[in-house]
Amino acid sequence: MDSKIEKVILLGSGALKIGEAGEFDYSGSQALKALKEEGIYTVLINPNIATIQTSENIADRVYFLPVTPEFVEQVIERERPQGILLAFGGQTALNCGVKLYESGVLEKYGVRVLGTPVQAIIDTEDREKFVEKLAEINVKTIRSHAVTTVDDAKKVAEELGYPIIIRAAYTLGGLGSGFCNNAEELDALASKAFNYSPQILVEKSLKGWKEVEYEVVRDRYDNCITVCNMENFDPLGIHTGESIVVAPSQTLTNSEYHKLRKLAIRIIRHIGIVGECNVQYALDPESEDYRVIEVNARLSRSSALASKATGYPLAFVAAKLGLGYGLHELKNSVTKSTTACFEPALDYIVCKIPRWDLGKFKGVSRELGSSMKSVGEVMAIGRNFEEAIQKGLRMIGQGMHGFVANKELQTADLDTALSHPTDKRIFFIANALKHGYSVDRIHELTKIDKWFLYKLENIIAIEHRLEAFDSLEALPDALLLEAKQRGFSDFQIARKVLHPADADMERGIMQVREERKRRGIIPFIKQIDTLAAEYPAQTNYLYVTYNAVAHDIDFPKDDLGVVVLGSGAYRIGSSVEFDWCSVNAANTIRQNGLRSIMINYNPETVSTDYDMCDRLYFDELTFERVLDITDLEAPRGVIVSVGGQIPNNLAMRLQTAGVPILGTSAVDIDRAEDRHLFSQMCDELGIDQPRWRELTSLEDIYEFADEVGFPLLIRPSYVLSGAAMNVVSNRGELEHFLTLATNVSKQHPVVVTEFIENAKEIEIDAVAKDGEVLVYAISEHVEFAGVHSGDATMVFPPQKMYVETMRRIKKISRQVAQGLHISGPFNMQLMAKNNDIKVIECNLRASRSFPFVSKVLKVNFIEIATKIMLGLPVEIPHRSAFELDYVGIKAPQFSFSRLQKTDPVLGVEMASTGEVGCIGDDFYEAILKSMISVGYAIPKRNVLLSTGDSRSKTDMIGPAKALQEKGYHLYATQGTADFLAQNGVKAEVLHWPDSPEKPNTLDYIKERKIDLVINIPKNLSESELHNDYTIRRSAIDFNIPLITNARLASAFIYAFCRLDRKEIKIKSWNEY
Amino acid sequence: MSDKKAAVLILEDGTKFEGFSFGADRSVSGEVVFNTAMMGYPESLTDPSYRGQILVLTYPLIGNYGVPPFTEEDGMLKFFESDSIHIKALVVADYSFEYSHWNAAQSLADWLKANDVPAIYGVDTRAVTKIIREKGAMLGKVVVEGEPEPAEFDDPNRRNLVAEVSCREPITYGSGKYKVVLVDCGCKLNIVRCLLKRGVEVIRVPWDYDFTTIDYDGLMLGNGPGDPQMCGKTVEHIRRAMEIGKPIFGICLGNQLLAIAAGASTFKLKYGHRSHNQPALMVGTDQAMITSQNHGFAVDPSGLGPDWEPYFVNLNDGTNEGIRHRTKPFFSVQFHPEATSGPVDTEFLFDHFIENIEKYNG
């Protein structure tokens, strides 16, 4: 190790976004741990306040600041580190680091990049350099050849070999592109393409090729290992982040595996990586021909997955290698006796499945392709493919019970559903197999390797065999066992054999469970030990399988085990915050001499690092699986309140099954969850709620609308299309929504709620013991109620709230805590208008904002909550929000640019994929830091205003004046410009996108003449005018900052008009 | 399913693992060993070093890509390591009845049946492995339903397995400036291929053949099964070759034989090294390599003469992974630089051998 390195800066990845999510909390945390072990002082820059890496005792110093070159330079100037790590914070950190290198900042301050040299990073990031670099060692990449005549196109095609793909250069939307299987087809298509463009690009078509990845590690002695390879279930054409992936590869021979492995090592050596990199290949399914698709010279989503899949701590090792260690000088942290210089041998298969939330976005295309849209992923471990994939399909939490025994998806055209992949394709394969499609035909349509399809066919075959029985007694042991071994849940077996009505499902599941336990058909616990049992390992990294006859571990019945249920797949509304809560609960359990037992299956998390708890069950969070584990572990209790909604929903069922639930009782949790019970309690306590009704007919809904007036919030229980919730402003919209988007009936009631406009939204996060509130944090939203709390900008402590309002909120929360006998964390959302306070929602669990308020207040709410749940004494910290002389602001991160065609507006459905939390000396400083952290920039000169209805137009006069005074040049659409002119603000008119007149808004956006777009939607309904949509969407597509909320726009504008960028203070967390 | 035929693995210590048969209808006995490799079953099954052994694969999904065709190239089967399956029986967790690969000609089950080799699936191979790891290598039986159980546990290490698998007559492959004698104690065909790739003529001779009668340029000591102490004759010939002084390169059993010829002894490992992920450090350097291994015996280098030194050492358990002569062009390794199956990182040792030959010839 290099002894001159005493202080190191690590760049984090900022807010979670599509393509850059929780995996970087995991990799950064591991790297910091590795550095700390060496006695190095660590400085972390990451505005993502909900992460583990930004918690106490991980880094020595944490800056909640944007990961941008100018902020990082200021931190470097202040901290004067000797080294910097760029590979642990995704593309954000890498891009920032490359800029700092190119601008000479790193050299200026004498900061050395540890690990892979920056030049190597640049060589892999720049497409042309990358192709050249690999050509130097005769490694094949995917090349485009530009040609200007049909004859040249044919010549290139002959060289490359058919099929080929041609693309017309300089056209949008793939005009003139297509596949050609022979010279005739090329002739026809190329001639057409030259009509659009003088130049066409000819590429070899790799459609249907296998996609295979390798995770490679290299040290400074040139020692290389490949930690893992992975094979995509979905062939080339679908982004690997959108693909179902298995590890290790399943359909590669020894020759193919080692050919690609050898190439990967040659590449990593030639590029000069020190640390970890990922090599992606396309492999011909008919030969050993290959192409390198891309090389990632940093820790990636795939490396996080590889780490979890193998148990090999890639990020930890990569950090050590960056410090100068050799692989052979490091120990395998699982066995603790063997070396880190080895390649893990797996004796199981893992299956990663992406989690999409496309239903949350308006107008987004569901078809999968080369860009990523998924918001999270799961990893399932099994000892055969069927077991792993069925587990995985349950884990993604989209209401599916595995590969089969689901409600069949409807499609008019099954062939298209197979050949045009969407987030639902795997289930259409199930349909196809059931409807007699052969494996060959499905392979034709999907190009998925037949091996995978045969395995899926096995599941269907077992389903058919189960269907032949209609009682459990008649079901033979062998078939029951085989079904369990192939990943069938008790639910699936119950549905296939007992055919219970939905209402009786619970009883059916328990019948199956009892029956198989009676027959001794129970699962076993196996370890993940990196060496396939070759060496003894003290590993606590576990999974559950029916393909075994013995447990790998013992179960001490000492009443010291406490189970923490984790959060499952990241999704819109549930992500890294709950991981922070889970990890903190596990830490508290451990610190108090108890054994922490974590159950979670999300490979992007820190909670699934096996050194974060005493036992990690990397397995399902289903009722069945949790019971399997509690049967064996016989824990003191289970904590259901730190992992978000998934564990919360299990509370009642677990308690009924006799599992001790720690903290607030399941009955009380249910009283908060059940709308009717909760309202009843509120009524008894005299707590106000917005008026609501659960209604089953259109007439009743209209009647209720007449009673409370518009707007109304509509929550259907059955959705035909589009978002589940909506706000309607008038009768026309109500009718439109109810008839088109939903189905109202006795079976499918609709919840209609009064929607109060221009009300302040407030949240309280608190922890109570036996109904008494011990700690609390009240925050306010910048936006008015109506923007989902997950999309709102949150201020803590509140800066613009009446003391009276605060007092009333405290009183209400005390009443609720008492009424529900809360022992543990809870969160309430309220709205206030003129000191009238109404409760919107109450959750008896930790909320998304727990890490934010805990870190701003510097009081760990989860630690307190966990101690209470464990029945341990707690010290009540006497730190009050009133004493804080700084402000914390949590701001949402949106990923609209990844979601083509989506309308980037905010509404009652959450759309953000992540968030940041920054601290400032005052509101303006905090809002600037947080908004810059989520990608906004202070505009240089030109601002486009289009400010919606008259109320928001009025609201925007002040900010517009501030902009004018500050010397900004304002552009506005006609109505807004007129309104501003009447109020003494000058704005140049830009015409609507659909107008032929110039100057036009669209041209200005496309030419990037605008630095900030403010477009406020005119009403709350879905039916936004096309012009406004075009402005918003093109702002996103051309990467211009966009704000669609008047309150947020005002806050941001005032902030940058009143506070100069240079006045933003560079202060670490501990300095507040 | 009623057409499933039961089969059972019985270990010497009495433990039984029940599963189903997917190979030949035959019951057998042999030494039970485990391999942790995740691919390469056609290569492993035809590796003569597995002679007499019941092979347990820890990787559970087996048979996925079928079995390649019996294509010949350079007078050898192109996709296999010898002409036949050498294992006594195969034990896996999950057999893939359907396979999928462009180069597959038949299923693993059909191939096993054609070679009269029994096989079981549905076994918790991790549990088997843990028993062997804890108690050491042991004998076992694979008994297929309806086929009589062998009365005794057969210990293959008591036999001269090398004699069973070695070629009977010398065979010549390729042509070139240099002649390399390959002593076939049960060598894998890829050793031949690796030599041919480097443009030499290979004369493969039986294990007990007096190759010193041949005017060779280099001596290659190949891998093979069983206890090295059974190969006294080969060791004698190696001693003579050492006097001749021409380059020698040994692999696996070849390493053990060269070490014995150089004065060292060998011993049986508790459960052997059979995997694709064994790290070997080149002694005196920071160069560590991932190697493919398949051996039950190891060299104790303490008896080596002063002219010899350890070449490689295993980073996990510190056992010897190779030796070399301090002055003469003799070296050998315990791992498999010819790979197949396994990582190819140490194939450069063949180049090293050829360089030694070139140097020797001035």
Tab-separated table of N, CA and C in Angstrom, chain B residues 81-154:
chain	number	residue	atom	x	y	z
B	81	GLU	N	-11.223	-34.933	-24.351
B	81	GLU	CA	-9.864	-35.054	-23.837
B	81	GLU	C	-9.292	-36.463	-23.964
B	82	SER	N	-10.135	-37.398	-24.406
B	82	SER	CA	-9.655	-38.743	-24.714
B	82	SER	C	-10.763	-39.424	-25.501
B	83	ASP	N	-10.567	-40.685	-25.831
B	83	ASP	CA	-11.548	-41.363	-26.674
B	83	ASP	C	-12.785	-41.853	-25.936
B	84	SER	N	-12.703	-41.892	-24.608
B	84	SER	CA	-13.878	-42.427	-23.911
B	84	SER	C	-14.087	-41.731	-22.575
B	85	ILE	N	-15.239	-42.045	-21.983
B	85	ILE	CA	-15.544	-41.512	-20.657
B	85	ILE	C	-14.760	-42.320	-19.632
B	86	HIS	N	-14.085	-41.645	-18.717
B	86	HIS	CA	-13.277	-42.369	-17.737
B	86	HIS	C	-13.882	-42.440	-16.352
B	87	ILE	N	-14.799	-41.548	-16.066
B	87	ILE	CA	-15.362	-41.597	-14.715
B	87	ILE	C	-16.149	-42.894	-14.539
B	88	LYS	N	-16.290	-43.282	-13.289
B	88	LYS	CA	-17.036	-44.507	-12.978
B	88	LYS	C	-18.533	-44.226	-13.008
B	89	ALA	N	-18.875	-43.038	-12.450
B	89	ALA	CA	-20.281	-42.634	-12.428
B	89	ALA	C	-20.334	-41.123	-12.220
B	90	LEU	N	-21.476	-40.557	-12.567
B	90	LEU	CA	-21.640	-39.103	-12.439
B	90	LEU	C	-22.787	-38.804	-11.471
B	91	VAL	N	-22.553	-37.825	-10.589
B	91	VAL	CA	-23.573	-37.449	-9.614
B	91	VAL	C	-23.833	-35.951	-9.738
B	92	VAL	N	-25.073	-35.569	-10.050
B	92	VAL	CA	-25.387	-34.150	-10.202
B	92	VAL	C	-26.674	-33.815	-9.444
B	93	ALA	N	-26.906	-32.508	-9.310
B	93	ALA	CA	-28.108	-32.062	-8.611
B	93	ALA	C	-29.286	-31.955	-9.571
B	94	ASP	N	-29.075	-31.306	-10.708
B	94	ASP	CA	-30.195	-31.042	-11.617
B	94	ASP	C	-29.764	-31.330	-13.043
B	95	TYR	N	-30.271	-32.387	-13.605
B	95	TYR	CA	-29.897	-32.726	-14.982
B	95	TYR	C	-30.868	-32.063	-15.956
B	96	SER	N	-30.334	-31.449	-17.002
B	96	SER	CA	-31.168	-30.842	-18.043
B	96	SER	C	-31.487	-31.877	-19.105
B	97	PHE	N	-32.716	-32.366	-19.093
B	97	PHE	CA	-33.081	-33.380	-20.091
B	97	PHE	C	-33.081	-32.792	-21.497
B	98	GLU	N	-33.419	-31.523	-21.591
B	98	GLU	CA	-33.374	-30.861	-22.895
B	98	GLU	C	-32.124	-29.997	-22.926
B	99	TYR	N	-31.396	-30.084	-24.032
B	99	TYR	CA	-30.195	-29.274	-24.143
B	99	TYR	C	-30.342	-28.330	-25.317
B	100	SER	N	-29.458	-27.348	-25.376
B	100	SER	CA	-29.531	-26.388	-26.474
B	100	SER	C	-28.138	-25.849	-26.760
B	101	HIS	N	-27.598	-26.209	-27.891
B	101	HIS	CA	-26.337	-25.618	-28.319
B	101	HIS	C	-26.083	-25.948	-29.782
B	102	TRP	N	-25.497	-24.992	-30.498
B	102	TRP	CA	-25.252	-25.208	-31.927
B	102	TRP	C	-24.308	-26.366	-32.178
B	103	ASN	N	-23.427	-26.636	-31.231
B	103	ASN	CA	-22.424	-27.669	-31.467
B	103	ASN	C	-22.754	-28.973	-30.751
B	104	ALA	N	-24.009	-29.130	-30.319
B	104	ALA	CA	-24.362	-30.350	-29.605
B	104	ALA	C	-24.817	-31.416	-30.595
B	105	ALA	N	-24.381	-32.658	-30.357
B	105	ALA	CA	-24.787	-33.761	-31.235
B	105	ALA	C	-25.711	-34.719	-30.518
B	106	GLN	N	-25.606	-34.774	-29.204
B	106	GLN	CA	-26.485	-35.662	-28.435
B	106	GLN	C	-26.573	-35.162	-27.001
B	107	SER	N	-27.458	-35.800	-26.237
B	107	SER	CA	-27.608	-35.379	-24.847
B	107	SER	C	-26.560	-36.073	-23.998
B	108	LEU	N	-26.309	-35.486	-22.848
B	108	LEU	CA	-25.365	-36.087	-21.907
B	108	LEU	C	-25.836	-37.485	-21.506
B	109	ALA	N	-27.150	-37.626	-21.282
B	109	ALA	CA	-27.681	-38.917	-20.855
B	109	ALA	C	-27.407	-39.997	-21.913
B	110	ASP	N	-27.658	-39.651	-23.173
B	110	ASP	CA	-27.436	-40.639	-24.238
B	110	ASP	C	-25.970	-41.035	-24.326
B	111	TRP	N	-25.134	-40.052	-24.165
B	111	TRP	CA	-23.687	-40.315	-24.248
B	111	TRP	C	-23.240	-41.237	-23.103
B	112	LEU	N	-23.743	-40.941	-21.902
B	112	LEU	CA	-23.397	-41.772	-20.741
B	112	LEU	C	-23.891	-43.200	-20.943
B	113	LYS	N	-25.123	-43.317	-21.438
B	113	LYS	CA	-25.695	-44.645	-21.656
B	113	LYS	C	-24.863	-45.411	-22.679
B	114	ALA	N	-24.498	-44.723	-23.763
B	114	ALA	CA	-23.708	-45.379	-24.819
B	114	ALA	C	-22.356	-45.850	-24.283
B	115	ASN	N	-21.864	-45.178	-23.250
B	115	ASN	CA	-20.572	-45.557	-22.671
B	115	ASN	C	-20.722	-46.424	-21.423
B	116	ASP	N	-21.986	-46.829	-21.158
B	116	ASP	CA	-22.269	-47.703	-20.028
B	116	ASP	C	-21.867	-47.093	-18.676
B	117	VAL	N	-22.030	-45.772	-18.567
B	117	VAL	CA	-21.683	-45.085	-17.315
B	117	VAL	C	-22.972	-44.668	-16.603
B	118	PRO	N	-23.145	-45.108	-15.373
B	118	PRO	CA	-24.350	-44.698	-14.642
B	118	PRO	C	-24.259	-43.244	-14.155
B	119	ALA	N	-25.406	-42.654	-13.918
B	119	ALA	CA	-25.445	-41.266	-13.462
B	119	ALA	C	-26.701	-41.034	-12.637
B	120	ILE	N	-26.566	-40.151	-11.635
B	120	ILE	CA	-27.719	-39.821	-10.777
B	120	ILE	C	-27.956	-38.333	-10.795
B	121	TYR	N	-29.217	-37.928	-10.812
B	121	TYR	CA	-29.533	-36.516	-10.549
B	121	TYR	C	-30.496	-36.451	-9.371
B	122	GLY	N	-30.681	-35.219	-8.868
B	122	GLY	CA	-31.570	-35.045	-7.726
B	122	GLY	C	-30.847	-35.211	-6.401
B	123	VAL	N	-29.532	-35.144	-6.449
B	123	VAL	CA	-28.739	-35.319	-5.230
B	123	VAL	C	-28.301	-33.951	-4.712
B	124	ASP	N	-28.316	-33.765	-3.418
B	124	ASP	CA	-27.805	-32.542	-2.800
B	124	ASP	C	-26.277	-32.631	-2.827
B	125	THR	N	-25.702	-32.244	-3.938
B	125	THR	CA	-24.260	-32.444	-4.125
B	125	THR	C	-23.440	-31.563	-3.186
B	126	ARG	N	-24.042	-30.491	-2.717
B	126	ARG	CA	-23.338	-29.671	-1.728
B	126	ARG	C	-23.179	-30.451	-0.415
B	127	ALA	N	-24.223	-31.167	-0.053
B	127	ALA	CA	-24.155	-31.962	1.179
B	127	ALA	C	-23.109	-33.067	1.041
B	128	VAL	N	-23.054	-33.702	-0.135
B	128	VAL	CA	-22.047	-34.750	-0.368
B	128	VAL	C	-20.646	-34.143	-0.229
B	129	THR	N	-20.479	-32.990	-0.856
B	129	THR	CA	-19.180	-32.322	-0.854
B	129	THR	C	-18.727	-32.006	0.566
B	130	LYS	N	-19.670	-31.542	1.385
B	130	LYS	CA	-19.298	-31.193	2.755
B	130	LYS	C	-18.840	-32.420	3.528
B	131	ILE	N	-19.458	-33.562	3.263
B	131	ILE	CA	-19.040	-34.792	3.951
B	131	ILE	C	-17.613	-35.145	3.547
B	132	ILE	N	-17.351	-35.076	2.239
B	132	ILE	CA	-16.002	-35.425	1.764
B	132	ILE	C	-14.983	-34.425	2.291
B	133	ARG	N	-15.386	-33.146	2.325
B	133	ARG	CA	-14.484	-32.114	2.823
B	133	ARG	C	-14.123	-32.373	4.292
B	134	GLU	N	-15.120	-32.764	5.066
B	134	GLU	CA	-14.883	-32.956	6.497
B	134	GLU	C	-14.173	-34.272	6.797
B	135	LYS	N	-14.609	-35.333	6.109
B	135	LYS	CA	-14.084	-36.657	6.464
B	135	LYS	C	-12.981	-37.118	5.540
B	136	GLY	N	-12.750	-36.396	4.466
B	136	GLY	CA	-11.717	-36.794	3.515
B	136	GLY	C	-12.288	-37.672	2.418
B	137	ALA	N	-11.475	-37.856	1.366
B	137	ALA	CA	-11.919	-38.640	0.220
B	137	ALA	C	-12.393	-40.003	0.694
B	138	MET	N	-13.454	-40.482	0.104
B	138	MET	CA	-13.927	-41.810	0.503
B	138	MET	C	-14.490	-42.568	-0.691
B	139	LEU	N	-14.654	-43.863	-0.478
B	139	LEU	CA	-15.176	-44.693	-1.548
B	139	LEU	C	-16.699	-44.629	-1.534
B	140	GLY	N	-17.274	-45.055	-2.618
B	140	GLY	CA	-18.730	-45.027	-2.678
B	140	GLY	C	-19.251	-45.946	-3.758
B	141	LYS	N	-20.579	-46.035	-3.781
B	141	LYS	CA	-21.235	-46.845	-4.807
B	141	LYS	C	-22.380	-46.036	-5.389
B	142	VAL	N	-22.603	-46.255	-6.653
B	142	VAL	CA	-23.826	-45.737	-7.262
B	142	VAL	C	-24.656	-46.952	-7.631
B	143	VAL	N	-25.830	-47.026	-7.012
B	143	VAL	CA	-26.659	-48.203	-7.245
B	143	VAL	C	-27.947	-47.773	-7.947
B	144	VAL	N	-28.169	-48.346	-9.101
B	144	VAL	CA	-29.350	-48.014	-9.886
B	144	VAL	C	-30.427	-49.061	-9.619
B	145	GLU	N	-31.644	-48.580	-9.464
B	145	GLU	CA	-32.792	-49.446	-9.183
B	145	GLU	C	-32.823	-50.660	-10.121
B	146	GLY	N	-32.917	-51.844	-9.529
B	146	GLY	CA	-33.013	-53.061	-10.338
B	146	GLY	C	-31.666	-53.627	-10.751
B	147	GLU	N	-30.588	-52.925	-10.428
B	147	GLU	CA	-29.253	-53.423	-10.785
B	147	GLU	C	-28.541	-53.810	-9.494
B	148	PRO	N	-27.938	-55.009	-9.447
B	148	PRO	CA	-27.351	-55.468	-8.188
B	148	PRO	C	-26.248	-54.555	-7.680
B	149	GLU	N	-26.274	-54.344	-6.359
B	149	GLU	CA	-25.277	-53.486	-5.727
B	149	GLU	C	-23.944	-54.213	-5.683
B	150	PRO	N	-22.822	-53.559	-6.041
B	150	PRO	CA	-21.517	-54.216	-5.932
B	150	PRO	C	-21.270	-54.599	-4.466
B	151	ALA	N	-20.738	-55.784	-4.264
B	151	ALA	CA	-20.567	-56.284	-2.898
B	151	ALA	C	-19.548	-55.439	-2.127
B	152	GLU	N	-18.482	-55.065	-2.774
B	152	GLU	CA	-17.397	-54.357	-2.086
B	152	GLU	C	-17.275	-52.920	-2.578
B	153	PHE	N	-16.648	-52.084	-1.743
B	153	PHE	CA	-16.245	-50.766	-2.202
B	153	PHE	C	-14.928	-50.928	-2.949
B	154	ASP	N	-14.868	-50.437	-4.145
B	154	ASP	CA	-13.672	-50.606	-4.969
B	154	ASP	C	-12.761	-49.400	-4.797
